Short mmCIF file of C-alpha atoms and ligand atoms in Angstrom, two decimals:
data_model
loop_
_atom_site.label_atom_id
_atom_site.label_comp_id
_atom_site.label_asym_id
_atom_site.label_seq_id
_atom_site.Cartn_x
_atom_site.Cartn_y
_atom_site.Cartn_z
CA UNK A 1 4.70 33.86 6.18
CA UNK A 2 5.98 31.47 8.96
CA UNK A 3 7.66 28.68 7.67
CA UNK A 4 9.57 26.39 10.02
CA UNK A 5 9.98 23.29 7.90
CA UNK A 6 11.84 22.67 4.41
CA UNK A 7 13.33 20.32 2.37
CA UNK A 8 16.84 21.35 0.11
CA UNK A 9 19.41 19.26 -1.32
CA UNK A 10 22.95 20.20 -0.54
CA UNK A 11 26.19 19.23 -2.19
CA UNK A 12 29.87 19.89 -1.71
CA UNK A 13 32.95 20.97 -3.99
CA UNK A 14 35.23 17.74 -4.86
CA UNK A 15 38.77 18.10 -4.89
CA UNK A 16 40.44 19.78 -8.03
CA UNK A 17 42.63 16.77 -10.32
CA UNK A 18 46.48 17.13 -9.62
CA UNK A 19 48.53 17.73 -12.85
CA UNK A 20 50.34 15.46 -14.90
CA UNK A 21 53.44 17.71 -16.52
CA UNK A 22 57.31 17.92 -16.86
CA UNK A 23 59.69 20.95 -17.26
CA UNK A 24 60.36 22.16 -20.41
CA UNK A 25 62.77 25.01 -21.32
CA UNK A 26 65.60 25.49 -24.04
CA UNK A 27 67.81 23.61 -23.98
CA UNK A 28 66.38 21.59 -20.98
CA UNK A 29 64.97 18.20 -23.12
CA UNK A 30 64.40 15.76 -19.73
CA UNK A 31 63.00 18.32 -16.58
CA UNK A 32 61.48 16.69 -14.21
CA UNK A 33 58.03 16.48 -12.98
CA UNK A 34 55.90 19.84 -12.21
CA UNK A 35 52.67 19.01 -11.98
CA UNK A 36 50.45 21.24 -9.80
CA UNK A 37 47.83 20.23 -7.31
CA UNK A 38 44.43 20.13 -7.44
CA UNK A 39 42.31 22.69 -5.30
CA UNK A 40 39.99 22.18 -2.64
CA UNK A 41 36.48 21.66 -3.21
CA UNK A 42 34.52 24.09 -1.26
CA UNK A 43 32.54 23.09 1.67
CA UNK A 44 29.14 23.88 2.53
CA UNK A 45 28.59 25.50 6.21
CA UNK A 46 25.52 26.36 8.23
CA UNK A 47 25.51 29.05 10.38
CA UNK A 48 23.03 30.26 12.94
CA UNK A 49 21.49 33.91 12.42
CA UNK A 50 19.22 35.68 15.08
CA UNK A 51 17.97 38.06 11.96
CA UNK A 52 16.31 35.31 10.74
CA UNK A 53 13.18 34.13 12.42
CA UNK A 54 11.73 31.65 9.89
CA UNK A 55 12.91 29.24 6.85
CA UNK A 56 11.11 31.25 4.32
CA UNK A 57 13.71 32.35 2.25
CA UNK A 58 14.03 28.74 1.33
CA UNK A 59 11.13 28.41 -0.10
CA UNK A 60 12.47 30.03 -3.26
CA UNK A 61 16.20 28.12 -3.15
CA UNK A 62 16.34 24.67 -2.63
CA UNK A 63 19.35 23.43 -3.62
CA UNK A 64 23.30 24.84 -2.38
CA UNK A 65 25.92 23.39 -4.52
CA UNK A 66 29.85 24.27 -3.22
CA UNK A 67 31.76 24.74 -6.78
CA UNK A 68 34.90 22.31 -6.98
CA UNK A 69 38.30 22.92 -6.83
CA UNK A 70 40.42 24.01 -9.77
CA UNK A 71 42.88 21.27 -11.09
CA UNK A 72 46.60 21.71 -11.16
CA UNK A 73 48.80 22.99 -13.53
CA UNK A 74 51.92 22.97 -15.23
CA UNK A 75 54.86 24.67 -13.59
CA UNK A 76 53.99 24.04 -10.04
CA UNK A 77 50.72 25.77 -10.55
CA UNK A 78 48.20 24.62 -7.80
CA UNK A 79 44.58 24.72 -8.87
CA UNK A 80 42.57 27.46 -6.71
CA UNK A 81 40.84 26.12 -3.77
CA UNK A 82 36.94 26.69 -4.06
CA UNK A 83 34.83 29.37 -1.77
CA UNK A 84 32.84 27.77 0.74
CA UNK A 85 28.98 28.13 0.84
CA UNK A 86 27.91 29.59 3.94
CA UNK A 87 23.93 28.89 4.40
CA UNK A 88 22.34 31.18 7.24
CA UNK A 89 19.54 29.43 9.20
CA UNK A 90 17.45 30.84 12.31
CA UNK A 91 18.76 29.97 15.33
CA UNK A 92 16.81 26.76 16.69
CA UNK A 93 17.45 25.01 13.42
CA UNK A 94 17.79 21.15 13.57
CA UNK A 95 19.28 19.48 10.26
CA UNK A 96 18.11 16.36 9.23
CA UNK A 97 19.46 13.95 6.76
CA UNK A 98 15.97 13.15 5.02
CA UNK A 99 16.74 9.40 4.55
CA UNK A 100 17.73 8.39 7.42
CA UNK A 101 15.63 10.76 9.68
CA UNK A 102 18.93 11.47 11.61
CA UNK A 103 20.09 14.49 13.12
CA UNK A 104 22.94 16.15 11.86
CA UNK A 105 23.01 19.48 13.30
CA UNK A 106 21.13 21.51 15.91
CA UNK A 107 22.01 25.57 15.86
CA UNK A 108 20.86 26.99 19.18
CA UNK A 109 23.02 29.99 19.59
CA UNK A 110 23.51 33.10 17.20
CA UNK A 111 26.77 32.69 15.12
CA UNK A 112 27.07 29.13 15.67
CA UNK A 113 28.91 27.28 13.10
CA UNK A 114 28.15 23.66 11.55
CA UNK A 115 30.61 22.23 7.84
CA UNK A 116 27.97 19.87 6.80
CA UNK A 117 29.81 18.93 4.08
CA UNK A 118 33.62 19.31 3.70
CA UNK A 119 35.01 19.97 0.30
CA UNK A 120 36.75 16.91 -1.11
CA UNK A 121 40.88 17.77 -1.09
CA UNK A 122 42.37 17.94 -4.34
CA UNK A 123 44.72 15.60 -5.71
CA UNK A 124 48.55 15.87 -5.89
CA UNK A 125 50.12 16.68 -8.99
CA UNK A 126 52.95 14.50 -10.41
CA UNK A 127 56.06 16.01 -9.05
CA UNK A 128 54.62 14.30 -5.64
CA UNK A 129 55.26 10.70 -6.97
CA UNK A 130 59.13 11.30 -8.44
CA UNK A 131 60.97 8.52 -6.69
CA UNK A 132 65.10 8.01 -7.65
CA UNK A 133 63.73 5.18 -9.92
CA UNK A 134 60.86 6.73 -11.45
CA UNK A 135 62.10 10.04 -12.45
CA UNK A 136 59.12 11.04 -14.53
CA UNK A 137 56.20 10.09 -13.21
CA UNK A 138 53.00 10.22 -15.60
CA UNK A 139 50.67 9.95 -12.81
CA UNK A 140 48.86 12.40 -10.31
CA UNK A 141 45.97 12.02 -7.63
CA UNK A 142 42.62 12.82 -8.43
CA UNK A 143 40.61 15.14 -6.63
CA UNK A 144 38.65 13.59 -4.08
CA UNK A 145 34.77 13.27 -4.45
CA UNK A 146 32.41 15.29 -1.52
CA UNK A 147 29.17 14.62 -0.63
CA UNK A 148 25.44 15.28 -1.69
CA UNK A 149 22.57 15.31 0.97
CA UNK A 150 18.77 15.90 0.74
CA UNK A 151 18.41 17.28 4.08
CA UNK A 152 15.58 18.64 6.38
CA UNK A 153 15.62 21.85 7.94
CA UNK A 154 13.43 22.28 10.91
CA UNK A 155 12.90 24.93 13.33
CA UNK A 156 12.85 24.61 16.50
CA UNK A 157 12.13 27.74 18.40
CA UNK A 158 14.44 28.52 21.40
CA UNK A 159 12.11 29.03 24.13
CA UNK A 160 12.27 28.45 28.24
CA UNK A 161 8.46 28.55 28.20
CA UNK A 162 5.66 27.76 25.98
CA UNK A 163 2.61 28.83 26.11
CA UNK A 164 -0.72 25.74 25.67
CA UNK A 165 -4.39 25.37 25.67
CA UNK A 166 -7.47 26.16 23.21
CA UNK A 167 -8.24 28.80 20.98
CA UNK A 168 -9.16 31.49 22.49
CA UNK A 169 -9.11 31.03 25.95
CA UNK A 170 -6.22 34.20 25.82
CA UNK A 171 -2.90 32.69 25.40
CA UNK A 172 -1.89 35.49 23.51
CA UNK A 173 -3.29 37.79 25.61
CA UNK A 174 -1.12 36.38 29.04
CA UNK A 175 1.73 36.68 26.26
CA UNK A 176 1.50 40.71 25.78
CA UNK A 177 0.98 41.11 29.57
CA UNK A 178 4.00 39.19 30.53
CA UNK A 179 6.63 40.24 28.07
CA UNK A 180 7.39 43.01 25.62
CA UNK A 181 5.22 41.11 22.75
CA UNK A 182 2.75 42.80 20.70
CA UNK A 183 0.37 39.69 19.57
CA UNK A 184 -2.94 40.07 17.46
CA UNK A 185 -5.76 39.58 20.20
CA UNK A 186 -9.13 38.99 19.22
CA UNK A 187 -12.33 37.25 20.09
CA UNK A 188 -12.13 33.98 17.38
CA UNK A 189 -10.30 30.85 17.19
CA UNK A 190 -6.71 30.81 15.49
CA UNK A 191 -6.22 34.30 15.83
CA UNK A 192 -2.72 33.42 15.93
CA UNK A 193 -1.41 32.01 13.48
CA UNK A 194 2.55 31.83 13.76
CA UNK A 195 4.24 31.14 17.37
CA UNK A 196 4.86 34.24 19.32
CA UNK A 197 7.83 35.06 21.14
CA UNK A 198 8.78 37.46 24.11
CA UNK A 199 11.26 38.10 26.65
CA UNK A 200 9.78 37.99 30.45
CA UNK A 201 11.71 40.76 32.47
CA UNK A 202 11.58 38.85 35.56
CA UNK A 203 12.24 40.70 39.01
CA UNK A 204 12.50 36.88 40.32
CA UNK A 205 15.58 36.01 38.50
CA UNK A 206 17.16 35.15 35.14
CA UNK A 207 14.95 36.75 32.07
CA UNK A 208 13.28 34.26 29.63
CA UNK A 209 11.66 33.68 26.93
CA UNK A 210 7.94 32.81 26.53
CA UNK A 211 6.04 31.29 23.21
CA UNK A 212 2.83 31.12 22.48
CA UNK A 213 2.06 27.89 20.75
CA UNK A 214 -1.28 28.85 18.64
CA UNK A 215 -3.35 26.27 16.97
CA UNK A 216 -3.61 23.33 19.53
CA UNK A 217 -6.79 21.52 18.96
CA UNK A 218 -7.99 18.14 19.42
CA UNK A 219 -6.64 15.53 17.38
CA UNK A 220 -3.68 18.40 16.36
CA UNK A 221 -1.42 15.45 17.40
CA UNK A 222 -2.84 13.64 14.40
CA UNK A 223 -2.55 16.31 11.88
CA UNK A 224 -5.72 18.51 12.78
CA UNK A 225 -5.57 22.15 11.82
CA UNK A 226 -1.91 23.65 12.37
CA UNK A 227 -1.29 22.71 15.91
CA UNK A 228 0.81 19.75 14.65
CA UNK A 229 2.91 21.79 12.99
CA UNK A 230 3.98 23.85 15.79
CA UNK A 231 4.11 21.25 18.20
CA UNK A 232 7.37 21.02 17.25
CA UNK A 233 8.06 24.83 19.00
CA UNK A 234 7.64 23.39 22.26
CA UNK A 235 10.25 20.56 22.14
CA UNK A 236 13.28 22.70 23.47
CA UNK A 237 10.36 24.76 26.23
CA UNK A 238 11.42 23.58 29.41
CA UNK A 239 8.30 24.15 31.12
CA UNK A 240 4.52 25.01 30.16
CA UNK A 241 2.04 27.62 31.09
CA UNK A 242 -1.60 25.86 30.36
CA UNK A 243 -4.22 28.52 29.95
CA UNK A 244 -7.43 27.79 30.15
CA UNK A 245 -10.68 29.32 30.02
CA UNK A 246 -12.27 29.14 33.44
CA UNK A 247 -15.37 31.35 32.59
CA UNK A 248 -16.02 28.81 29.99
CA UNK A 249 -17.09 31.36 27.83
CA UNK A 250 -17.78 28.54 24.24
CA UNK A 251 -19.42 26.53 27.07
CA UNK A 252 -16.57 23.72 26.56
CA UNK A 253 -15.91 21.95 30.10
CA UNK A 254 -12.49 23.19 31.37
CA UNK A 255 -11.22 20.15 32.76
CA UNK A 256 -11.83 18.32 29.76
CA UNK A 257 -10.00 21.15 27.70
CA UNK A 258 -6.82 20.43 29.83
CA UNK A 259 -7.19 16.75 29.80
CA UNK A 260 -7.27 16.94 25.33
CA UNK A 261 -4.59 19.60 25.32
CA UNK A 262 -2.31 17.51 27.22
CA UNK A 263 -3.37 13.93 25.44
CA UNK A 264 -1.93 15.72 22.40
CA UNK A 265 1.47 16.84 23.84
CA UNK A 266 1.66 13.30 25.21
CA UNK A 267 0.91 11.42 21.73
CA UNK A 268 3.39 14.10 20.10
CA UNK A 269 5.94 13.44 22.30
CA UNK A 270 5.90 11.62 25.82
CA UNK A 271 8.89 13.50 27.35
CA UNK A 272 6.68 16.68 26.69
CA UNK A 273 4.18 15.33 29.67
CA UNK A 274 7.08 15.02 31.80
CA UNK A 275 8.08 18.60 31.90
CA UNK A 276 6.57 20.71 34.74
CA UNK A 277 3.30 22.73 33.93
CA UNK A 278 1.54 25.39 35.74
CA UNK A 279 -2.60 26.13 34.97
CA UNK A 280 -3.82 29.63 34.30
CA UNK A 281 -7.13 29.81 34.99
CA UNK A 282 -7.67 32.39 32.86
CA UNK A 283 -10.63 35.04 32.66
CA UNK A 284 -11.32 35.07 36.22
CA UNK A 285 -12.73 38.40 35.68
CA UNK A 286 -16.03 37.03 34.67
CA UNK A 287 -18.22 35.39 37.31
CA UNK A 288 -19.03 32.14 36.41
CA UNK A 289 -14.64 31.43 36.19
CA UNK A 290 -15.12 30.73 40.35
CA UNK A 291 -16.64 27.47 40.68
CA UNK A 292 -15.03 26.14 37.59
CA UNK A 293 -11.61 27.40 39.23
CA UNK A 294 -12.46 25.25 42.33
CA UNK A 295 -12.92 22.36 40.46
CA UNK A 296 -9.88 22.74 38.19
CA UNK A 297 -7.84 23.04 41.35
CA UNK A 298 -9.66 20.00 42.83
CA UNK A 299 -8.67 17.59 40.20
CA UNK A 300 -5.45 19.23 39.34
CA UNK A 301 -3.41 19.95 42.54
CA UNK A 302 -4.03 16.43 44.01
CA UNK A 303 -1.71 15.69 40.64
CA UNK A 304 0.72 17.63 41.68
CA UNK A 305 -0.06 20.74 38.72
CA UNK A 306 -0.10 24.39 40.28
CA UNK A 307 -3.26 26.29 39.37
CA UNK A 308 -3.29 30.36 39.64
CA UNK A 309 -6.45 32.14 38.85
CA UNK A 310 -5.72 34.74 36.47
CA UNK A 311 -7.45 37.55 34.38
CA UNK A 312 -4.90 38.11 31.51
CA UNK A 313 -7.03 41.19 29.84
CA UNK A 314 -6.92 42.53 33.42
CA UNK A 315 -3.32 41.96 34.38
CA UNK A 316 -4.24 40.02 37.73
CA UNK A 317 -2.35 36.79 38.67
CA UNK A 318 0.56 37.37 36.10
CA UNK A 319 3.13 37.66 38.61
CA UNK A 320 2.46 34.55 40.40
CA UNK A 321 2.16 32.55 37.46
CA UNK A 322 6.17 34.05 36.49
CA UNK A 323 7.45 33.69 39.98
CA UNK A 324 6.53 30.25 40.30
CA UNK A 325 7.88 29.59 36.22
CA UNK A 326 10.76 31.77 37.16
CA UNK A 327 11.47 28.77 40.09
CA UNK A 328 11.00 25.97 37.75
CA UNK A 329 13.61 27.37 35.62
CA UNK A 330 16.06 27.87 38.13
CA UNK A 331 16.42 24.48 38.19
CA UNK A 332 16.32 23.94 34.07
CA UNK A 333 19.45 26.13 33.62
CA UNK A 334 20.86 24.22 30.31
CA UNK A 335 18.85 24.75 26.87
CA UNK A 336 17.45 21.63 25.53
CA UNK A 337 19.89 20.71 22.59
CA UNK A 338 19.27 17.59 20.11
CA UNK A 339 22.28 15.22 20.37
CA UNK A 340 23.75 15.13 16.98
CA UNK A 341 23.01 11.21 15.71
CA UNK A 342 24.62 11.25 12.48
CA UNK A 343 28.68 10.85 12.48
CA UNK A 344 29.88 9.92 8.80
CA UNK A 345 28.83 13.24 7.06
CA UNK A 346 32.99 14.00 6.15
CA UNK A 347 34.21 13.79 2.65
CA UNK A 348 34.56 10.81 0.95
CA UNK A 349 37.64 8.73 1.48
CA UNK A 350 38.67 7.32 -2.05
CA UNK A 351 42.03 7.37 -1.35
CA UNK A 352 42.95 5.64 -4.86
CA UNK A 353 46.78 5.70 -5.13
CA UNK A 354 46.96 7.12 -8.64
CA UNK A 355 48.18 5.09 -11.45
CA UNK A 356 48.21 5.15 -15.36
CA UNK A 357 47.54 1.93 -17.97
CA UNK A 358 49.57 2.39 -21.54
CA UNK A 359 49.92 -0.24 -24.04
CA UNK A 360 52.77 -1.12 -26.05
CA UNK A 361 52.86 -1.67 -29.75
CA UNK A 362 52.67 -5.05 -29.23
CA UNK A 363 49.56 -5.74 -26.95
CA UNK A 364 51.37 -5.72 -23.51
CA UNK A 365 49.99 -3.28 -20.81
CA UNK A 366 51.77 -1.27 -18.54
CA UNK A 367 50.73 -0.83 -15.32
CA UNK A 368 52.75 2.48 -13.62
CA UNK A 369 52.00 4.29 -10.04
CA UNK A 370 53.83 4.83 -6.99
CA UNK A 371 52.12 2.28 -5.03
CA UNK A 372 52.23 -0.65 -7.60
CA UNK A 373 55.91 0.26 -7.76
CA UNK A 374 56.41 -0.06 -3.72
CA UNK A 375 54.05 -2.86 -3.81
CA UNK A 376 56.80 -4.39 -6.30
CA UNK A 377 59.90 -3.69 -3.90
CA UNK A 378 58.10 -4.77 -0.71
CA UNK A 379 56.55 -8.19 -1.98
CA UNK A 380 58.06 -11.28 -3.07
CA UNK A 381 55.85 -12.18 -6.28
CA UNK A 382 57.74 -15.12 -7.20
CA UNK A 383 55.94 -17.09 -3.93
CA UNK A 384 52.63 -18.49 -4.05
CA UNK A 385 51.38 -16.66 -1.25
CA UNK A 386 53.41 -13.22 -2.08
CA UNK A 387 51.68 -13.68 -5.56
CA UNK A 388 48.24 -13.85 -3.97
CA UNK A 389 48.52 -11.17 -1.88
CA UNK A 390 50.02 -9.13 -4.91
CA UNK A 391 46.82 -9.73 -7.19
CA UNK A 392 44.57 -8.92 -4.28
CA UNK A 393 46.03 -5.31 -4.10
CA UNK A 394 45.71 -5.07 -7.93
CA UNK A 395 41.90 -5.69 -7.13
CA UNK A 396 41.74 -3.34 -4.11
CA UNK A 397 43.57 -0.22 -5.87
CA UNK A 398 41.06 -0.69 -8.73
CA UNK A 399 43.67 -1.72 -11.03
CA UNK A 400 41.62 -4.74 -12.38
CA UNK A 401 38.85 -2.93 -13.06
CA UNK A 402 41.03 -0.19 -15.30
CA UNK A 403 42.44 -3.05 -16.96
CA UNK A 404 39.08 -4.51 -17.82
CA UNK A 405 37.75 -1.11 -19.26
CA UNK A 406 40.48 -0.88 -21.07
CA UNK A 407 39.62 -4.46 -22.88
CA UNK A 408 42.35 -7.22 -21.03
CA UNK A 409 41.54 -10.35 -21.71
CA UNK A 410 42.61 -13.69 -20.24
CA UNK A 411 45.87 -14.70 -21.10
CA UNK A 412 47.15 -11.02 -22.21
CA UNK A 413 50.10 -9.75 -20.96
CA UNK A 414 50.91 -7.68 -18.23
CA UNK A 415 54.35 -5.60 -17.07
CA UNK A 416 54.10 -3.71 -14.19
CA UNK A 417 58.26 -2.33 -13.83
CA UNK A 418 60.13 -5.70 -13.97
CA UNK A 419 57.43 -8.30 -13.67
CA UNK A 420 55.92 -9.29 -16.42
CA UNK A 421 52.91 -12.03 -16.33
CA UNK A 422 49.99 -13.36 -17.79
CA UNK A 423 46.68 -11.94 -17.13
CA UNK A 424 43.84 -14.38 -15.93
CA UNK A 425 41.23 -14.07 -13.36
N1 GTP B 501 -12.92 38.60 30.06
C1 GTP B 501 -11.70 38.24 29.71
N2 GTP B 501 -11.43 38.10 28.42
C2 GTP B 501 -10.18 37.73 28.08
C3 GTP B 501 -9.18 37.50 29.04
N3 GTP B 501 -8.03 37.15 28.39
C4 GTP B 501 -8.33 37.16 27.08
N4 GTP B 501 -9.62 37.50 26.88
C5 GTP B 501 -10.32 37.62 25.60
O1 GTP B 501 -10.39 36.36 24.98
C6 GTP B 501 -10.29 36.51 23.54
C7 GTP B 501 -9.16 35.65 23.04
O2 GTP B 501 -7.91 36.09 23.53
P1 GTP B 501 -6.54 35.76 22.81
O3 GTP B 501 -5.45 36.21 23.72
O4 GTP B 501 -6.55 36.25 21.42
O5 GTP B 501 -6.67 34.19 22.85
P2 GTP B 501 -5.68 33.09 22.22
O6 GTP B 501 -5.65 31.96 23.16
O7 GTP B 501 -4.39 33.72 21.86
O8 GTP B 501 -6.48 32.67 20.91
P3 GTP B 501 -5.94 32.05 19.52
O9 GTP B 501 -4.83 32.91 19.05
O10 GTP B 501 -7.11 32.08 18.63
O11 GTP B 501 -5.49 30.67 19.84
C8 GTP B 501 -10.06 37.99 23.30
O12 GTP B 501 -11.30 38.58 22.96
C9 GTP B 501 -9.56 38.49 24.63
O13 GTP B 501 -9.85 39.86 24.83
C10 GTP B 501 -9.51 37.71 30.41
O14 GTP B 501 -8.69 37.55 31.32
N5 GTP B 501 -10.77 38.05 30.68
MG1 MG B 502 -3.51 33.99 20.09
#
């Protein structure tokens, strides 16, 4: 089964806790700090595998979660980092954040890499925060937090070439003549039903690759039949082969057939009209393909399209139809990559200096960290303005809130080192 479009949820490792601990040995009553750090969450990593040719396999898994990092320990024991989660995706896969709509990643070439997520970094153990006044430290860094994404994978086949037109006007057909494809050909519509691809030797110049874009209806533009679907397949093509069938063998008009086929590229995706097409008038094996070849070149060349006659079953035409495709791309050399448009996909930054709340037996709480403690020595609390600034990095650091949980009320006291004041709002 072709599938080319899922939906999974994807989440990275956070950052292991650091450790709050102190030596202890005989005869050793006061050792100093040894907490261990925390490990590093694991990330989660796309990579880009030519085995793969669809997003099937994610039909059955949906969701990727990175394990986090261990914490520290005692003894100067640092928590394991986590493994990182490698995902493999066909190459051509765009990710998509699904909220925003936003591209996050495009994987065009075989063993490309993408860390959608990094693993949060662990926190720092206690022995980090020993300062000549603070010999024992009772607080460490927590790990930080990653991320968590619903995202949309989508693929995008990587093709120089696709293939257009009706049902069964022998798309697939010109595709098994051309290149070293082996498509299901048959006399009914939607014979094909995934995109095809094969490689064009080309005696003209670089070798390519060709899809055949099955399904393209009127109205597919709108969600008829599967043609929307794979409309998506020729958004990287950098030029278009248009079959059509001249012999007008279902008795549909051939000009009008072009004219629909190419209304629905154009409400799909404007650019797509842009990019240079060449007709096959396919089927000129039969008869009646003549005069309806005349008139396709008539109203076609005048707008600046290239029509060959071709008989695809026959192998007549083929080459032209390359060698002229084989000069358009001469001039496409670069693959058609989606600019990433997503930038703040990195691990969280709560950079929360760490610090602990006690209480005394007599209702006072003590604030302790490394920061409030340089915060002390830097700022001159006994101005108005020092004050100020003071309270609004208690605020900023969190340290009001932690108070609050832990039940302050207006007018309780507070010591943080040597200042000692009364808590209001
Ligand atoms: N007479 C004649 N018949 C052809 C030619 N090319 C293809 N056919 C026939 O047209 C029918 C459809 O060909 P396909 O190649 O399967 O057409 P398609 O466009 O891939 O069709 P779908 O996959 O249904 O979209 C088959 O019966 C082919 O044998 C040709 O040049 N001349
Ligand atoms: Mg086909």
């Amino acid at each position: 089964m072709f599938i080319d479009k899922v939906k999974i949820k994807v989440k990275g490792g956070n950052g292991g806790n650091g450790a709050v601990s102190f030596y202890r040995a005989k005869y050793i009553t006061n050792g100093g700090p040894d907490g261990g750090d925390g490990g590093r969450g694991g990330d989660i990593i796309f990579i880009a595998d030519e085995s793969l040719t669809t997003l099937m396999d994610f039909r059955y898994k949906r969701t990727f979660k990175a394990n986090n990092g261990e914490d520290g320990g005692k003894r100067n024991c640092s928590g394991k980092d986590a493994e990182d989660v490698y995902i493999k995706v066909p190459v051509g896969t765009v990710i998509k954040e699904a909220a925003s709509n936003k591209i996050m990643a495009d994987l065009t070439g075989h063993g490309e890499e993408v860390v959608l997520i990094k693993g949060g970094k662990g926190g720092k153990g206690n022995q980090h925060f020993a300062t000549p006044v603070r010999q024992a430290p009772r607080y460490a860094e927590r790990g930080r937090t990653s991320k968590e994404y619903d995202i949309i994978l989508e693929l995008k086949l990587i093709a120089d070439v696709g293939i257009i037109g009706f049902p069964n006007v022998g798309k697939s057909t010109l595709l098994s003549m051309a290149t070293n494809a082996n498509p299901k050909i048959a006399n009914y519509h939607f014979t094909t039903l995934a995109p095809n691809l094969g490689v064009v030797r080309n005696k003209w110049g670089k070798d390519f690759v060709m899809a055949d874009i099955p399904g393209l209806i009127e109205g597919a533009s709108e969600g008829i039949g599967l043609g929307f679907e794979f409309l998506r397949h020729v958004e990287r093509t950098k030029a278009f082969i248009h079959v059509v069938d001249a012999a007008a063998v279902e008795g549909n008009d051939p000009l009008a057939d072009i004219e629909k086929i190419n209304n629905e590229l154009k409400t799909y995706n404007p650019a797509l009209l842009e990019r240079p097409q060449v007709i096959a008038a396919n089927k000129m094996d039969i008869p009646e393909a003549s005069e309806n070849y005349e008139r396709i070149k008539a109203q076609y060349e005048p707008m600046g399209y290239k029509v060959f006659p071709i008989s695809a079953a026959s192998n007549e035409g083929i080459g032209e139809v390359i060698e002229e495709i084989s000069k358009i791309l001469s001039n496409y050399p670069e693959d058609i990559v989606f600019e990433t448009d997503y930038e703040e996909y990195s691990e969280v930054e709560i950079d929360k200096e760490p610090f602990t709340i006690s209480m005394t037996d007599d209702g006072v709480y003590v604030v302790e960290g490394v920061g409030v403690e340089k915060m002390i020595g830097y700022t001159s609390i006994d101005t108005e303005k020092g004050f100020a600034f003071f309270q609004r990095y208690l605020k900023d650091k969190g340290i009001i809130e932690a108070l609050e949980e832990k039940g302050i009320r207006e007018g309780d006291t507070v010591l943080i080192y040597d200042l000692l004041f009364d808590y209001y709002k």
